[in-house]
Coordinates of C-alpha atoms in Angstrom, one line a residue:
M1 CA -10.8 19.2 20.3
A2 CA -8.2 17.3 21.2
T3 CA -7.9 13.9 21.5
A4 CA -5.4 12.4 25.0
G5 CA -2.4 12.4 22.4
G6 CA -2.4 16.2 21.7
Q7 CA -3.3 16.6 18.6
T8 CA -6.9 16.9 16.6
W9 CA -8.8 15.0 15.7
G10 CA -8.2 15.7 12.0
Q11 CA -4.5 15.2 12.6
E12 CA -4.7 11.7 14.3
A13 CA -7.3 11.4 11.3
R14 CA -4.0 12.1 9.1
S15 CA -1.1 10.6 10.8
F16 CA -3.7 7.4 10.6
A17 CA -4.0 7.8 7.1
R18 CA 0.0 8.2 6.6
A19 CA 0.8 5.0 8.9
F20 CA -1.6 3.3 6.5
A21 CA 0.2 4.5 2.9
G22 CA 3.3 4.1 4.6
A23 CA 2.3 0.5 5.1
Y24 CA 0.9 -0.6 2.2
I25 CA 3.5 0.4 0.1
F26 CA 6.6 -0.8 2.3
A27 CA 5.0 -4.2 1.8
V28 CA 2.9 -4.7 -0.8
P29 CA 5.1 -6.7 -2.5
L30 CA 4.9 -9.3 0.5
L31 CA 1.6 -9.7 0.7
F32 CA 1.6 -10.9 -3.1
T33 CA 4.1 -13.9 -1.9
M34 CA 1.8 -17.8 -1.9
E35 CA 4.8 -18.1 0.8
M36 CA 3.5 -15.9 3.2
W37 CA 0.5 -17.0 3.2
W38 CA 1.9 -20.4 3.4
I39 CA 3.4 -19.6 6.5
G40 CA 0.3 -18.0 8.1
Q41 CA -1.7 -21.2 7.6
Y42 CA 0.6 -23.7 9.1
A43 CA 2.8 -21.8 11.9
T44 CA 2.3 -22.8 14.8
R45 CA 0.4 -20.8 17.7
W46 CA 4.0 -19.8 19.7
K47 CA 5.2 -18.9 16.5
L48 CA 2.2 -16.7 15.7
L49 CA 2.7 -14.8 19.5
A50 CA 6.8 -14.6 18.4
F51 CA 5.3 -12.6 14.9
L52 CA 2.9 -10.3 17.3
L53 CA 6.5 -10.0 20.2
V54 CA 9.1 -9.3 16.7
A55 CA 6.4 -6.6 15.5
L56 CA 6.2 -4.7 19.1
L57 CA 9.7 -4.5 19.2
A58 CA 10.1 -4.0 16.0
N59 CA 7.9 -1.3 15.7
F60 CA 8.7 0.5 19.1
G61 CA 12.6 1.0 18.0
L62 CA 11.4 2.4 15.3
T63 CA 8.6 4.6 16.9
Y64 CA 11.0 5.9 19.1
V65 CA 13.2 7.3 15.7
A66 CA 10.9 8.2 13.9
G67 CA 7.0 7.4 14.3
F68 CA 3.8 8.6 12.0
K69 CA 3.0 11.1 14.5
R70 CA 4.4 14.1 15.7
E71 CA 5.6 13.1 19.5
S72 CA 8.2 11.7 21.4
S73 CA 8.2 11.1 24.4
L74 CA 7.5 7.3 26.2
F75 CA 4.1 7.0 26.5
A76 CA 3.6 8.5 23.8
T77 CA 6.2 5.8 21.7
I78 CA 4.0 2.7 23.9
G79 CA 1.2 4.2 22.0
Q80 CA 2.6 5.2 18.8
T81 CA 3.9 1.3 18.3
L82 CA 0.3 -0.4 19.7
D83 CA -1.6 1.8 17.3
A84 CA 1.3 0.7 13.8
V85 CA 0.9 -2.8 14.9
A86 CA -3.5 -1.8 14.9
V87 CA -2.4 -0.3 11.4
G88 CA -0.7 -3.6 10.5
I89 CA -3.8 -5.8 11.7
V90 CA -5.9 -3.6 10.2
A91 CA -4.4 -3.5 6.8
A92 CA -2.9 -7.1 6.8
T93 CA -6.4 -8.5 7.0
V94 CA -9.1 -5.7 4.3
M95 CA -5.9 -6.3 2.6
L96 CA -6.6 -10.6 2.5
L97 CA -10.4 -9.8 2.4
V98 CA -10.2 -8.4 -1.1
L99 CA -8.2 -11.0 -3.1
N100 CA -10.1 -13.2 -1.8
R101 CA -7.3 -15.2 0.6
I102 CA -9.8 -15.3 4.5
G103 CA -13.3 -15.6 4.5
P104 CA -16.0 -16.5 6.3
N105 CA -15.2 -20.5 5.3
Q106 CA -11.9 -19.8 6.7
P107 CA -10.6 -21.8 10.0
I108 CA -9.4 -19.1 12.6
D109 CA -6.9 -20.7 13.7
S110 CA -5.7 -19.9 9.8
T111 CA -7.4 -16.5 9.4
I112 CA -5.5 -15.8 11.8
G113 CA -2.4 -16.6 11.1
M114 CA -2.0 -15.0 7.9
I115 CA -2.8 -12.4 8.8
L116 CA 0.2 -11.5 11.8
V117 CA 2.5 -12.9 9.6
Q118 CA 1.4 -9.9 7.1
A119 CA 1.2 -7.3 9.6
V120 CA 5.0 -7.8 10.7
P121 CA 6.1 -6.1 7.8
L122 CA 2.7 -3.7 7.0
S123 CA 3.3 -1.9 10.7
I124 CA 7.0 -1.9 10.0
G125 CA 6.2 0.6 6.2
A126 CA 3.7 2.4 9.1
S127 CA 5.9 3.0 11.8
V128 CA 8.4 4.8 8.9
A129 CA 6.2 6.6 6.3
N130 CA 7.2 9.6 8.6
E131 CA 10.3 9.0 8.2
V132 CA 10.8 8.3 4.7
F133 CA 8.2 11.0 3.0
G134 CA 6.9 13.5 5.0
G135 CA 10.3 14.3 6.5
R136 CA 12.8 13.6 3.8
R137 CA 10.8 15.9 1.8
D138 CA 10.4 18.8 4.7
N139 CA 14.8 18.4 5.2
G140 CA 14.6 18.7 1.2
R141 CA 13.0 22.1 1.2
Q142 CA 15.0 24.1 3.7
G143 CA 16.8 26.0 2.3
H144 CA 15.6 25.5 -0.7
A145 CA 12.5 27.6 -3.0
D146 CA 9.5 26.3 -4.2
P147 CA 10.1 25.3 -7.9
P148 CA 8.4 27.1 -10.5
D149 CA 5.0 26.7 -11.2
L150 CA 4.9 24.3 -14.9
P151 CA 2.5 24.7 -17.2
S152 CA -0.6 21.8 -17.0
W153 CA 0.4 19.4 -20.1
Q154 CA 4.3 19.4 -18.3
E155 CA 2.8 18.4 -14.9
L156 CA 0.7 15.7 -16.8
A157 CA 3.8 14.5 -18.7
S158 CA 5.7 14.7 -15.2
D159 CA 3.1 12.7 -13.0
V160 CA 1.7 10.2 -15.9
G161 CA 6.0 9.2 -15.6
A162 CA 6.6 9.4 -12.3
T163 CA 3.2 7.3 -11.8
A164 CA 4.6 4.5 -15.0
I165 CA 8.0 4.7 -13.5
G166 CA 6.5 3.7 -10.1
G167 CA 4.6 1.1 -11.2
V168 CA 7.0 -0.3 -13.6
F169 CA 9.4 -0.7 -10.2
V170 CA 6.9 -2.6 -8.1
G171 CA 4.9 -4.7 -10.2
F172 CA 7.8 -5.7 -12.8
S173 CA 9.3 -7.7 -9.8
I174 CA 5.6 -9.2 -8.7
A175 CA 3.8 -9.6 -12.7
P176 CA 6.7 -12.9 -13.6
T177 CA 5.0 -14.6 -10.3
E178 CA 2.5 -17.8 -10.4
E179 CA 0.4 -15.5 -7.0
V180 CA -1.2 -13.1 -9.9
P181 CA -2.9 -16.1 -12.0
M182 CA -3.9 -18.1 -9.1
L183 CA -5.4 -15.1 -7.3
A184 CA -7.4 -13.3 -10.6
A185 CA -8.5 -17.7 -10.8
G186 CA -9.4 -17.1 -7.2
L187 CA -11.9 -13.6 -7.6
E188 CA -15.6 -13.5 -8.5
Y189 CA -17.7 -10.2 -9.4
P190 CA -18.5 -9.0 -6.3
H191 CA -14.0 -9.3 -5.4
L192 CA -12.9 -7.5 -8.6
L193 CA -15.5 -4.3 -8.1
A194 CA -14.2 -4.2 -5.0
L195 CA -10.6 -4.6 -6.1
I196 CA -11.0 -1.7 -8.1
G197 CA -13.3 0.4 -5.4
F198 CA -10.2 -0.5 -2.6
T199 CA -7.0 0.5 -5.8
L200 CA -8.9 4.0 -6.6
L201 CA -9.7 4.5 -2.0
L202 CA -5.9 3.8 -1.8
S203 CA -4.3 5.7 -4.6
Y204 CA -6.4 8.7 -3.2
G205 CA -5.5 8.1 0.3
I206 CA -1.5 7.7 -0.3
V207 CA -1.2 11.2 -2.4
F208 CA -3.6 13.4 -1.2
A209 CA -5.3 11.7 3.0
S210 CA -2.1 11.2 4.3
G211 CA -0.7 14.5 4.1
F212 CA 2.4 13.9 2.9
D213 CA 3.4 18.1 1.5
R214 CA 3.3 17.4 -2.5
S215 CA 2.9 21.6 -3.6
R216 CA 1.8 20.9 -7.3
A217 CA 0.2 23.5 -9.5
Q218 CA -3.5 23.3 -10.0
G219 CA -3.8 21.4 -13.5
L220 CA -6.5 18.8 -14.8
F221 CA -4.0 15.6 -13.3
Q222 CA -4.1 17.2 -10.0
S223 CA -7.0 17.2 -8.9
P224 CA -7.5 14.2 -6.6
I225 CA -10.4 13.1 -8.1
T226 CA -8.9 13.0 -11.7
E227 CA -5.2 12.8 -11.0
T228 CA -7.0 9.2 -8.4
A229 CA -8.7 8.1 -11.9
L230 CA -5.9 8.7 -14.2
A231 CA -3.1 7.0 -12.6
Y232 CA -5.4 4.2 -12.0
V233 CA -5.7 3.9 -15.3
A234 CA -1.9 4.8 -16.4
S235 CA -1.4 1.9 -13.6
L236 CA -3.5 -0.3 -14.9
V237 CA -1.6 0.1 -18.6
V238 CA 1.9 -0.7 -17.0
A239 CA -0.1 -3.9 -15.1
F240 CA -1.0 -5.0 -18.3
I241 CA 2.2 -4.2 -20.5
A242 CA 3.8 -5.7 -17.8
L243 CA 2.1 -9.5 -17.7
Y244 CA 1.8 -8.9 -21.7
L245 CA 5.8 -9.3 -21.5
L246 CA 6.5 -11.4 -19.1
D247 CA 4.8 -14.0 -21.2
Q248 CA 2.0 -14.2 -18.2
I249 CA -1.2 -13.5 -20.5
D250 CA -1.9 -14.3 -24.4
I251 CA -4.0 -12.0 -26.7
G252 CA -5.4 -14.8 -27.4
Q253 CA -7.3 -16.0 -23.9
P254 CA -10.4 -15.3 -22.7
L255 CA -10.8 -11.9 -21.9
L256 CA -11.8 -11.4 -18.7
S257 CA -8.9 -14.2 -17.7
I258 CA -6.5 -10.9 -18.7
V259 CA -8.8 -8.5 -17.1
E260 CA -9.1 -10.1 -14.1
Q261 CA -4.9 -10.6 -14.0
V262 CA -4.6 -6.7 -14.8
L263 CA -6.8 -5.7 -12.1
V264 CA -4.6 -7.9 -9.9
L265 CA -1.7 -6.4 -10.5
G266 CA -3.2 -3.6 -10.3
V267 CA -2.7 -2.8 -6.8
P268 CA 1.4 -2.9 -6.4
T269 CA 1.4 -0.4 -9.8
T270 CA -0.8 1.6 -8.5
V271 CA 0.6 1.7 -4.6
G272 CA 3.9 1.8 -6.6
G273 CA 2.9 4.9 -8.9
A274 CA 1.6 6.5 -5.8
A275 CA 5.0 6.0 -4.4
G276 CA 6.3 7.6 -7.2
R277 CA 4.5 10.4 -7.7
L278 CA 4.9 11.3 -4.3
V279 CA 9.1 11.1 -4.9
V280 CA 8.8 13.7 -7.8

C-alpha cells in the first residue's frame, strides 16, 4: 500500500527514521548547550514565532535541493518542509524529556520555547540527511566495485575504530562543558534507564533503521543487536576517557556520580560513533 506521496508505508517509515537520524547527528551538540535552553526559556512569543519562521524557510530551501524523501515537486517540497519541522519538534521534545530539561511541572511557555529553539537545528539536520549520508555514499559507489569482504576480526576492529573516532570527535567537544555534570545531577533512576534505552534505540535507528547504505560482512559486530550493544559500550568507554582526561570526573568521587556523567556524555559519543560507522 502506498501513501499519498507515492511511497509505501515501509519507505515512509524509513524516510522518517533517516530524518530523525540526520536531526540528531547534526544537532546533538546544541541539545547539550545551556545557552540554548535559556534562550528558549526566556524568549518572547514573537521571537519564538520568528524561530519557527526561520525553521520553515530554511527547510523549504534545503528540501528543495535535498530532502529526506525522494520527491521533488513543489507540493512535495512544502510537505517535506512541514515534515522536517515536525521531526525537529518531536526530536527536541524527546531529548529534552529524557534529559529532564522539560517536564509537567515546568511552565508551558518555557517548555514550548525550549522545544522550538532546539527544533531549528534538528529540522535542518533532518532535511540534509539524505544529501550528507545517503547521496554521498550512493555517488561514491558509482563506477566502483564493492569493497572485498574482510575477515570478521578486521570488520570488528574497523567498526570499533570508527565508533571510537566518531565518539571522540563529538564527545570531546562536549565533555569539558558544565552541561554534563549539570544534566547528570538532575537525573533520577527512571531518567537514567530512559537515557540508556533511548541511546540504544538512537544508535540502532541511525545505523540500521534509517536505511543508509551499509553493506558489510557478517560477523560478530555486524549483527544489528550485537553491533548496537557493543558500539554503546565502546561509546561509554570513550565518554569515560574524555571526562577523566579533561578533569571532569575523578576516581575518588562517588561511583554513581561518575556513572551518571558517563551515561549523559554517552548520548553524543554514541551518536558520533554511529555516524562514524556510516562513513567507513
